[in-house]
Coordinates of C-alpha atoms in Angstrom, one line a residue:
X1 CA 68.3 -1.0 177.8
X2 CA 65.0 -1.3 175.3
X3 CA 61.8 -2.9 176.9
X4 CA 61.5 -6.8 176.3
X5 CA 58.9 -8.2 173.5
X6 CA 56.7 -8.4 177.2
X7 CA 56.7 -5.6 178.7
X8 CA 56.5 -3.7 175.0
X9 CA 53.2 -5.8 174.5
X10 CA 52.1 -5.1 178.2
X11 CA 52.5 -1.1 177.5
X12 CA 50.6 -1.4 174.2
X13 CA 47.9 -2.8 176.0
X14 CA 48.1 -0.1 178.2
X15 CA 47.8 2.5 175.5
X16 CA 44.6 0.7 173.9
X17 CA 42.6 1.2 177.6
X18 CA 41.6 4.1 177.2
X19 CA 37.8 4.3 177.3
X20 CA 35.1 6.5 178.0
X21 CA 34.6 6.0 181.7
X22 CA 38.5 6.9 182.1
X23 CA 38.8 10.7 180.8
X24 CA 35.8 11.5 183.5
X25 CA 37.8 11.3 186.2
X26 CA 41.3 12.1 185.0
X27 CA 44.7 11.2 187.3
X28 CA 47.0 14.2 188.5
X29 CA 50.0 14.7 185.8
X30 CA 52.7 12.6 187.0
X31 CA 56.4 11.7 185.5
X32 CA 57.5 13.8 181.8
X33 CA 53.8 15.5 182.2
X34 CA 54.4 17.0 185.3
X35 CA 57.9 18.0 185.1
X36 CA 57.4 21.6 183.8
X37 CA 55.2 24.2 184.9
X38 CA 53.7 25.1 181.4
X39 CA 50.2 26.5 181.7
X40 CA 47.1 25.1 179.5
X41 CA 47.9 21.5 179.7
X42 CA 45.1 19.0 179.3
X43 CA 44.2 15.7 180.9
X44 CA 46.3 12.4 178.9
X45 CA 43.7 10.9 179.0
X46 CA 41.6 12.7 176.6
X47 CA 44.3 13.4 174.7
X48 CA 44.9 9.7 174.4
X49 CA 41.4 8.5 173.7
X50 CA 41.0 11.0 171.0
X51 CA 44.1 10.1 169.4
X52 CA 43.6 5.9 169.8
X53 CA 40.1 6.5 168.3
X54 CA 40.0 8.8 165.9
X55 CA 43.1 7.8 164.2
X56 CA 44.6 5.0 163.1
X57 CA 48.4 3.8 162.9
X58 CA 50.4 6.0 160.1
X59 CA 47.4 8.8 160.3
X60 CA 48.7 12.3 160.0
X61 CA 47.9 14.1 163.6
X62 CA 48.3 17.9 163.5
X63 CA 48.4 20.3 166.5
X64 CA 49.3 23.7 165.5
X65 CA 48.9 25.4 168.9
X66 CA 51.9 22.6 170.6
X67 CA 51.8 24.4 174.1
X68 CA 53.1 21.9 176.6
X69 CA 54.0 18.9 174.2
X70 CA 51.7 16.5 175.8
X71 CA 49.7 15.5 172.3
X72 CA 52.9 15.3 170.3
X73 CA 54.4 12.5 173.1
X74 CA 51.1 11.0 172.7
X75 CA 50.3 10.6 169.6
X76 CA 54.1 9.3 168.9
X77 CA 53.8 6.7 171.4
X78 CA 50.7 5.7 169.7
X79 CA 52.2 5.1 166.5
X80 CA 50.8 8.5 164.4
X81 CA 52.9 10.8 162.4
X82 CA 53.0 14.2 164.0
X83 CA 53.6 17.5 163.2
X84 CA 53.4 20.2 165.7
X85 CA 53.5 24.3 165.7
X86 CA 54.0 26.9 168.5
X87 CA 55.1 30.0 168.0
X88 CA 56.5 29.9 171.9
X89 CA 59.8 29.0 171.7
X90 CA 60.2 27.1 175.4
X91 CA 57.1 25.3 174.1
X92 CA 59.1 23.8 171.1
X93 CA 62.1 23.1 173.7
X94 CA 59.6 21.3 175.7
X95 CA 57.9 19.5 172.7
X96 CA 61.3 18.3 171.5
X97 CA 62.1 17.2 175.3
X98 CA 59.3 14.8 174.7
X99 CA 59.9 13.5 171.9
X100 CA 63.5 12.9 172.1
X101 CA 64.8 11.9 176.0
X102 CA 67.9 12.7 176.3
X103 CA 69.8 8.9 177.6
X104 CA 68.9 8.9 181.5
X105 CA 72.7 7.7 182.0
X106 CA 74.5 11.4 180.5
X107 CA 71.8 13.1 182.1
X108 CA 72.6 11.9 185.0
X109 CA 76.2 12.2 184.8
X110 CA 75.4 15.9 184.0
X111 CA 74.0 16.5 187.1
X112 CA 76.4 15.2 189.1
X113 CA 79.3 17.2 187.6
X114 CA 76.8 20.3 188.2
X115 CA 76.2 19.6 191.5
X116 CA 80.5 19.0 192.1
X117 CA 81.2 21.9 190.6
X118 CA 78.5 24.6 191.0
X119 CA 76.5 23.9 194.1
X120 CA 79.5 24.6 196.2
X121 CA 79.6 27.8 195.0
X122 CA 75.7 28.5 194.8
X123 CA 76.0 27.8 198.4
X124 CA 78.5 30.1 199.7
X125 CA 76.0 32.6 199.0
X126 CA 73.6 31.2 201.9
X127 CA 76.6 30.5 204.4
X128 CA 75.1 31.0 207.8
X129 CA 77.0 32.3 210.9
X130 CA 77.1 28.7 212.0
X131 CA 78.8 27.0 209.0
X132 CA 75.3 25.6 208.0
X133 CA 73.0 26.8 205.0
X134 CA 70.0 28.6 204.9
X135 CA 66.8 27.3 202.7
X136 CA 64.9 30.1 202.9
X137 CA 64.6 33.9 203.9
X138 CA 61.7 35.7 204.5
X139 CA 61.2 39.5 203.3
X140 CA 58.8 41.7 204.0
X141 CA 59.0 44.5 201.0
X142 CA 62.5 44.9 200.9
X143 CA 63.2 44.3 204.4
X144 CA 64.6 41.0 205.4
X145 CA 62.1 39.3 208.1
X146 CA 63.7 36.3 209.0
X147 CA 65.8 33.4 207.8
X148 CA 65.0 29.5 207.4
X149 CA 66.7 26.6 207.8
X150 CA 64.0 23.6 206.9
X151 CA 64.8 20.4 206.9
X152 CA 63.0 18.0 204.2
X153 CA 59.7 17.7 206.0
X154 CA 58.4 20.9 204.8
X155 CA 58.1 24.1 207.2
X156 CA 60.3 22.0 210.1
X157 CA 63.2 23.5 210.8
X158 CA 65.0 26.2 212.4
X159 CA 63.8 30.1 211.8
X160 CA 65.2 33.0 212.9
X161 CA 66.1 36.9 213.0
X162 CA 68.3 37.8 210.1
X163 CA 72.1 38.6 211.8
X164 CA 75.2 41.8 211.0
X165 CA 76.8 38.7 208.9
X166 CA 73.5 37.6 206.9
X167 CA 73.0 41.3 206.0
X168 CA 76.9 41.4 205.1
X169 CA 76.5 38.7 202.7
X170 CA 73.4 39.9 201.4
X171 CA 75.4 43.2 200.7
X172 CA 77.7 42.0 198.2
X173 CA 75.1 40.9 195.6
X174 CA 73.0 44.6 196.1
X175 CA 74.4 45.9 193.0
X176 CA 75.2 42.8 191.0
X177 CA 74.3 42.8 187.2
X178 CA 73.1 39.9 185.8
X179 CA 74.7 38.1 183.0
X180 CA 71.6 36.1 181.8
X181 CA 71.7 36.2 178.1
X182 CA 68.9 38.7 177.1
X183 CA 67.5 41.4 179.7
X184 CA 63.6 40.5 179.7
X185 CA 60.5 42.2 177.6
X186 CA 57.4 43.1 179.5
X187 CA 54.4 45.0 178.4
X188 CA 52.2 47.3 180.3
X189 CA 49.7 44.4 181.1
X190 CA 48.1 45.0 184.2
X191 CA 46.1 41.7 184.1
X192 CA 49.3 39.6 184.4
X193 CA 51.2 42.3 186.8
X194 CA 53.8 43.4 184.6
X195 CA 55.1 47.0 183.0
X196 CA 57.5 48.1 180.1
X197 CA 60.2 48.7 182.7
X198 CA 59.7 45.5 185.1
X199 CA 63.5 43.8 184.8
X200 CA 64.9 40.5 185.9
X201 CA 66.3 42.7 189.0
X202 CA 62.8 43.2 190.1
X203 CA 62.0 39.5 189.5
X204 CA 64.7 38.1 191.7
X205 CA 67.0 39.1 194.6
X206 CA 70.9 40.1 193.4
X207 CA 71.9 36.8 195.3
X208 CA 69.1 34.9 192.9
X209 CA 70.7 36.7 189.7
X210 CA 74.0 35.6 190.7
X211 CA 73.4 32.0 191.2
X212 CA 71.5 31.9 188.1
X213 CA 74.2 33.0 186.3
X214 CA 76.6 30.4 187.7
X215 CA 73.8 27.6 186.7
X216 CA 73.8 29.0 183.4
X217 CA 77.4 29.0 182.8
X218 CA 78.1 25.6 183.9
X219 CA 74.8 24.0 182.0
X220 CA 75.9 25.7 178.7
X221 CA 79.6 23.5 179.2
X222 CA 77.3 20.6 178.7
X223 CA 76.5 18.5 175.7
X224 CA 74.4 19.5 173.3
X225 CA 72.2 16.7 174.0
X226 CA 72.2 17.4 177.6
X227 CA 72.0 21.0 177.7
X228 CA 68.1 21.3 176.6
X229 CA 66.9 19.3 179.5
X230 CA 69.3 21.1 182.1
X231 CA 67.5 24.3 180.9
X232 CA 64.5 23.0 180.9
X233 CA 65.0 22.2 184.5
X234 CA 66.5 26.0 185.0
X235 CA 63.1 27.3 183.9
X236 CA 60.6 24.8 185.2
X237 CA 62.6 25.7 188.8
X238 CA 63.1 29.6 187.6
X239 CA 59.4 30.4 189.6
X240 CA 60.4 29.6 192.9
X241 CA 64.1 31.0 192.8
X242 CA 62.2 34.8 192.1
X243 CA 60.4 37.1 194.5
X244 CA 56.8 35.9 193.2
X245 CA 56.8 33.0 195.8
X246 CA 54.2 34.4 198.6
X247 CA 54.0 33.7 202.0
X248 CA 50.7 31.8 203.1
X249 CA 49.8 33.0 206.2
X250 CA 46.4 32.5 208.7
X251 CA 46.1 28.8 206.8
X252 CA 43.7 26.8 209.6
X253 CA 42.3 30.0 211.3
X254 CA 38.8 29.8 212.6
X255 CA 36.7 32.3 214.3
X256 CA 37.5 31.3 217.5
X257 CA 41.6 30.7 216.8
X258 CA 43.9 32.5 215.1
X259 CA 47.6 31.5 214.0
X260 CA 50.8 33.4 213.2
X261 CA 52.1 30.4 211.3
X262 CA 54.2 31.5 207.7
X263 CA 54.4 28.7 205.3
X264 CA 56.3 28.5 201.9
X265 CA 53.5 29.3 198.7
X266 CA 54.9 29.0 195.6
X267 CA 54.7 30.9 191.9
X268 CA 51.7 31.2 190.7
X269 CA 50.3 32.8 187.0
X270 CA 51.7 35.8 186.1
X271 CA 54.1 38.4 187.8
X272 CA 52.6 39.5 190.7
X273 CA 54.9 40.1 193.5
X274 CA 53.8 40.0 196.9
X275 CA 54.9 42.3 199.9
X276 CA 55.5 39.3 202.0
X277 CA 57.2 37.0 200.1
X278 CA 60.3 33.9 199.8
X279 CA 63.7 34.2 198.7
X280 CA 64.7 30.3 198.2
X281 CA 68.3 28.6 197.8
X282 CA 69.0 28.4 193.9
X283 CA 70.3 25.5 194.1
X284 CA 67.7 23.5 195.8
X285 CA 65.1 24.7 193.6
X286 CA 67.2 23.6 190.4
X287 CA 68.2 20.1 191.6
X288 CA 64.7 19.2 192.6
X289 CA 63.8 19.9 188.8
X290 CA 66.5 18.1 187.6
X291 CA 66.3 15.1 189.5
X292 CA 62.5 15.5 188.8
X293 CA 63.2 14.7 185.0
X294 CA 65.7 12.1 185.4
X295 CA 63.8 10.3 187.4
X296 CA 60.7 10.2 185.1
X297 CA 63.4 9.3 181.7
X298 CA 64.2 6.0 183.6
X299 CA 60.7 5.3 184.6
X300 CA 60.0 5.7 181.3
X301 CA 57.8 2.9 179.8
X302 CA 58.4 3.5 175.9
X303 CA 61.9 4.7 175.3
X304 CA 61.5 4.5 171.3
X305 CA 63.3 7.2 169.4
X306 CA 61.7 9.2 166.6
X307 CA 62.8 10.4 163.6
X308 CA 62.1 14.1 164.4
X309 CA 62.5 17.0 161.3
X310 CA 61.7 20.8 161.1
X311 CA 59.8 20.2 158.0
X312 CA 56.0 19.6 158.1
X313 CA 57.1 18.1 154.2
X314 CA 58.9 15.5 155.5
X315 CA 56.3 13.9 157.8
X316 CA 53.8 14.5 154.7
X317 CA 56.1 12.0 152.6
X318 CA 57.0 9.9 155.5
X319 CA 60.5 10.8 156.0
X320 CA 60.2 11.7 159.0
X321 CA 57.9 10.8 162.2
X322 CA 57.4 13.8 163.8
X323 CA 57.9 17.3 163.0
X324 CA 58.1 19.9 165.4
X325 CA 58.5 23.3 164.0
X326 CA 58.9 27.0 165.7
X327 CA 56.6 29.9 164.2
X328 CA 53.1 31.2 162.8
X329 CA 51.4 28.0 161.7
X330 CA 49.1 30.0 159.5
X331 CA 52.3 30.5 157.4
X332 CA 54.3 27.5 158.0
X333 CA 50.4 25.5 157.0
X334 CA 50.5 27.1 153.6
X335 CA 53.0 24.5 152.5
X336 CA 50.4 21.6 153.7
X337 CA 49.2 19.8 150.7
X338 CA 45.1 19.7 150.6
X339 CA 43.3 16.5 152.6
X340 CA 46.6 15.4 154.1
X341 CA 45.8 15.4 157.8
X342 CA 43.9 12.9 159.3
X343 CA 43.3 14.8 162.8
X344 CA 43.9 18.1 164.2
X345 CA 44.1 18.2 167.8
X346 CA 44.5 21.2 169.4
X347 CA 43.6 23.6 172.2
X348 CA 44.1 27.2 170.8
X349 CA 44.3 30.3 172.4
X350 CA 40.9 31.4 173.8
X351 CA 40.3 35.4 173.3
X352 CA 42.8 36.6 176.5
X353 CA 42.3 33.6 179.0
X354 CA 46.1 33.3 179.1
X355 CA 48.7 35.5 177.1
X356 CA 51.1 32.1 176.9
X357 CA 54.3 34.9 174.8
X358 CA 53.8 37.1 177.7
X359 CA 53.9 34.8 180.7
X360 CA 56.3 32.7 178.9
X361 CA 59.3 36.1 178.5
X362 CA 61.3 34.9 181.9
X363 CA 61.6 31.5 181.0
X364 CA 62.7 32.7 176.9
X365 CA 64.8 35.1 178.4
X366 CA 66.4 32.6 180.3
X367 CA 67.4 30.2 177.5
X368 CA 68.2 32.7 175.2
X369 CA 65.4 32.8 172.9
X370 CA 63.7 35.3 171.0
X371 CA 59.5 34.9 170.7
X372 CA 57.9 36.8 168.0
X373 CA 55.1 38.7 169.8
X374 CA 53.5 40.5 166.5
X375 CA 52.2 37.5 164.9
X376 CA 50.9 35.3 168.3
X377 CA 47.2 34.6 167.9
X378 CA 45.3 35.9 171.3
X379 CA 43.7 38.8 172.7
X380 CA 46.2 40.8 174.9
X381 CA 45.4 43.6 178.1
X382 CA 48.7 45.1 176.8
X383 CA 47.4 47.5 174.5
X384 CA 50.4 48.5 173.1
X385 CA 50.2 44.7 171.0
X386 CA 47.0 46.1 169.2
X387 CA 45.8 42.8 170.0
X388 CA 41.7 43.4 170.0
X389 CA 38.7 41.0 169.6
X390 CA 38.7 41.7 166.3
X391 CA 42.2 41.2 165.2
X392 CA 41.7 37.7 167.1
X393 CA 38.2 36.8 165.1
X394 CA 40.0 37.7 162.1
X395 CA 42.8 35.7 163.1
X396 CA 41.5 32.4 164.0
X397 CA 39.1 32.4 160.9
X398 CA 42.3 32.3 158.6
X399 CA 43.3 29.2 161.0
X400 CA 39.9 27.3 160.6
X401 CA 40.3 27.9 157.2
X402 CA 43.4 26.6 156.8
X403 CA 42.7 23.6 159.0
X404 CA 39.7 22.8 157.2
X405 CA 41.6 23.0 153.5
X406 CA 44.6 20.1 155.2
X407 CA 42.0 18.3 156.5
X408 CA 41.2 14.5 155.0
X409 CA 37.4 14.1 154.1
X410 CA 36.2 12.5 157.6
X411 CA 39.0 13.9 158.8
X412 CA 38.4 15.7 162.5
X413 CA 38.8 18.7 164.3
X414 CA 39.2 18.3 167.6
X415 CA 38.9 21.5 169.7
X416 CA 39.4 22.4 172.8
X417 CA 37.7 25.6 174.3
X418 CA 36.8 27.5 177.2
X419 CA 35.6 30.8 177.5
X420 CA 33.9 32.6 180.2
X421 CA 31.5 35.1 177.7
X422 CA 28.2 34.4 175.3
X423 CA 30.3 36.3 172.8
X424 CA 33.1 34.4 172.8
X425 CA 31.1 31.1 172.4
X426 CA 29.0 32.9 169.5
X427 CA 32.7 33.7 167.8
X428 CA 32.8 29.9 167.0
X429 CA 29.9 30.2 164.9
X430 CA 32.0 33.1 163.2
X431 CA 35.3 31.2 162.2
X432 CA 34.0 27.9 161.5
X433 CA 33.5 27.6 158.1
X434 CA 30.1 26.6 156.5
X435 CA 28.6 22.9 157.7
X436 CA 29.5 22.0 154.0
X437 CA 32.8 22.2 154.9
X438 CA 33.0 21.5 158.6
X439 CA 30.0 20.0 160.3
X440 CA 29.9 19.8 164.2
X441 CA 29.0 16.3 165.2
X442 CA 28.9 17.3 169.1
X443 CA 31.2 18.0 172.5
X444 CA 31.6 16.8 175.8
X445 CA 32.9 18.4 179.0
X446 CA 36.7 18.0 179.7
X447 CA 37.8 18.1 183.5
X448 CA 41.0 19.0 184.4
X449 CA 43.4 16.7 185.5
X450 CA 44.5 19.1 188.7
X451 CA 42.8 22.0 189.9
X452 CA 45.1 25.2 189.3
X453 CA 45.1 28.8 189.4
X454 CA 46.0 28.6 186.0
X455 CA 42.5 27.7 185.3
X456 CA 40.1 30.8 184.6
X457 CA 38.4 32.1 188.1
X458 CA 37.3 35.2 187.0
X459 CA 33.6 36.1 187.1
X460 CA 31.7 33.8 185.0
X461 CA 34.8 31.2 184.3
X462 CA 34.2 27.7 183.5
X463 CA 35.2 25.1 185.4
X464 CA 36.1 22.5 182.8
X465 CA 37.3 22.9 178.9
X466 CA 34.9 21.4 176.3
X467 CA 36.5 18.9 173.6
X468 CA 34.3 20.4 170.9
X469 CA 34.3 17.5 167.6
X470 CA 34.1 19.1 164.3
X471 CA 34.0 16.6 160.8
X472 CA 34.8 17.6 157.2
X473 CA 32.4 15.7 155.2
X474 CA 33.3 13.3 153.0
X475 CA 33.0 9.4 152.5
X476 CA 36.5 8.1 151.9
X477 CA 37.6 5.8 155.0
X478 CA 34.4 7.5 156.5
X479 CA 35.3 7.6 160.5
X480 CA 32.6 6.3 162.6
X481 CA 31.8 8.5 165.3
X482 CA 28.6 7.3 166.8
X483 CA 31.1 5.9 170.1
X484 CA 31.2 9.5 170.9
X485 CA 27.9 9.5 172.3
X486 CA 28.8 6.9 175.0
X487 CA 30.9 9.8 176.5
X488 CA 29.6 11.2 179.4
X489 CA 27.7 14.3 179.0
X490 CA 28.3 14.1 175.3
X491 CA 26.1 16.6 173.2
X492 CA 25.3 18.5 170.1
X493 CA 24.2 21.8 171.4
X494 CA 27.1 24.6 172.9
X495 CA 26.9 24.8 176.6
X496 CA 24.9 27.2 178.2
X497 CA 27.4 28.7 180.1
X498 CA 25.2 30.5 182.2
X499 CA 24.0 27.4 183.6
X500 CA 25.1 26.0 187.5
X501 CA 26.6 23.2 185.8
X502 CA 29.4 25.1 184.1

């Protein structure tokens, strides 16, 4: 059921409240924002007051590095035309998530046939001894240290010594082979824990493998419409169903009182796999996903459609509201027809903060899909990729040329950027074209909207992004931009990054 002519007015209302006192202290991601664990998101609430004031209705908005989708669901839902590139391929899956919610009802449906037909099965593989079902076991290396059965409230339950019949069943999956579509690429990258002969068998426990499998079998019986979201959910859940989930232990301890209590961690950035570690149910770990997603599709508040194309072209001649498009946007922007974008949005890679093709191979692998790794923009510790300093500075100055050539006069740049190094700061200076083509008007600090290991915490890292503004000069529809300096913090001079502050 579409929103009544109230509640439509009482959302737009919503979307125009945006101000400058609101991205200082941004809410946790919540609903479609939160649903999957792609890294590099940024606060909606920048996003949207960018967007609401630097546009207007029927403006062209352009981000060419889409990552998690976030600016192409807002800048639809504010009544922009869109186009959006990533290279990623689970980033475009994601993007088109967004834009197009698959109906809450088949969704819905989907999962219940799902969990009829394949969770009985998922779950024979964690029988107990007792006829119930374990949640978690705990491993030690390859040795099995104990197995969980938690109830909802986290870490209550029952734990105990592994049995003769939990190593029996653990037995039959030692030598299964996994069915998942495409076996998994890793480079030698010692930054993100991974080497050219790491497998999906040393990702996840035969049992895992096997379940995964039966997910994957049963989602790909779905419709077309539904299947997208379901392995969506697969990968968003994929983390925790692998042997990267750690074991916190000592959480509490002081120097007077110590604790053996294990708790569940969870997956965090890269591939590291800890000694002590969780194996947890497949199942459970999908279905919370799942359920996860439909529960946000019918809270959500807009539930337009969009006209969505693969052709930047036909967003260009208004055919189309949104395109969202898979590959190297310096090629794909060569067919962008001068001074035809109004804003470009966009939070590109920054030098070898985070190697998104890399980190993203389980989840592609997982859905079947094929990244192209030669022509990502970043800096990579895998030196095999040949992907140096100056193969990035070379890179991203064709980009800011590019961007600069589609822009409108007035149009805007806006960029986000982090980096922990004078030298990468002074690269700016190096890809920006000439202030007669692209002036900086200013920036302003960016928090994030949820503190995350994701974030940079190497030596020197900053704690925020900066939204860095950048104006191609011109006096056609001449954007004002003197609101900007009502932001907190706002100001014309890069960081110091040296400074406590940062």
């Amino acid at each position: 059921m579409k929103s009544s002519f109230k509640q439509l007015n009482l959302f737009e209302a919503e979307l125009t409240s945006i101000t400058p006192e609101t991205i200082v202290l941004p809410k946790g991601y919540k609903g479609l924002a939160a649903f999957h664990k792609y890294w590099g998101k940024k606060p909606i609430e920048s996003l949207a007051f960018l967007i609401e004031n630097l546009t207007k209705k029927g403006d062209v908005v352009l981000d060419p590095f889409l990552g998690s989708g976030l600016v192409a669901r807002e800048a639809a839902i504010r009544q922009r035309r869109f186009i959006g590139i990533d290279i990623n391929p689970v980033a475009v899956e994601l993007s088109n998530l967004l834009i197009d919610l698959p109906s809450p009802y088949l969704l819905e449906k989907a999962i219940y046939e799902l969990e009829t037909s394949v969770k009985p099965e998922i779950y024979k593989t964690y029988l107990l001894e007792d006829g119930k079902f374990a949640t978690h076991y705990l491993w030690n290396g390859n040795k099995l240290n104990s197995v969980w059965q938690l109830s909802h409230k986290r870490n209550e339950g029952d734990k105990r010594l592994p049995t003769n019949y939990d190593y029996q069943i653990l037995k039959e999956f030692e030598a299964y082979q996994p069915q998942i579509p495409r076996p998994i690429k890793f480079f030698q990258n010692s930054r993100i824990n991974t080497n050219n002969s790491l497998t999906l068998k040393d990702l996840f426990t035969g049992r895992a493998l096997h379940n995964i499998d039966l997910l994957l079998d049963a989602i790909h019986k779905q419709p077309d419409t539904i299947k997208s979201a379901l392995l969506l959910s697969l990968t968003s859940a994929s983390g925790q169903m692998s042997n990267m989930v750690f074991a916190i232990t000592g959480r509490g301890k002081t120097k007077s009182q110590s604790t053996n209590k294990i708790e569940v961690g969870s997956w965090v950035i890269g591939y590291w796999r800890p000694t002590l570690h969780f194996e947890i149910n497949v199942w459970n770990c999908f279905i919370k996903r799942a359920n996860s997603l439909l529960k946000s599709i019918q809270q959500d508040e807009f539930e337009k459609g969009y006209q969505v194309s693969k052709k930047l072209e036909d967003v260009i001649h208004n055919k189309a509201e949104v395109a969202i498009i898979q590959g190297d946007n310096r090629k794909i922007l060569n067919n962008c027809p001068d001074e035809s974008i109004s804003l470009v949005l966009t939070d590109p890679p920054h030098s070898d903060r985070i190697p998104y093709l890399e980190l993203s191979e389980m989840w592609n692998s997982l859905i079947d899909k094929q990244p192209d790794f030669s022509h990502e923009i970043v800096v990579s510790n895998a030196r095999i990729r040949l992907k140096d300093k100056k193969l990035y500075l070379h890179e991203m100055t064709e980009f800011m040329q590019t961007a600069t050539r589609i822009l409108k006069p007035s149009g805007i740049l806006a960029l986000f950027f982090n980096a922990r190094d004078a030298a990468s700061w002074k690269f700016l200076k190096e890809v920006i074209p000439s202030s007669d083509q692209l002036l900086l008007r200013g920036l302003f600090p960016m928090n994030y909207s949820a503190n995350s290991v994701v974030q940079d915490n190497r030596k020197g890292g900053l704690k925020n992004d900066f939204v860095l503004i950048y104006q191609k000069p011109g006096n056609e529809d001449k954007i004002k931009l003197e609101f900007l300096e009502n932001l907190p913090n706002w100001s014309k001079e890069i960081p110091n990054i040296n400074s406590k502050s940062s």
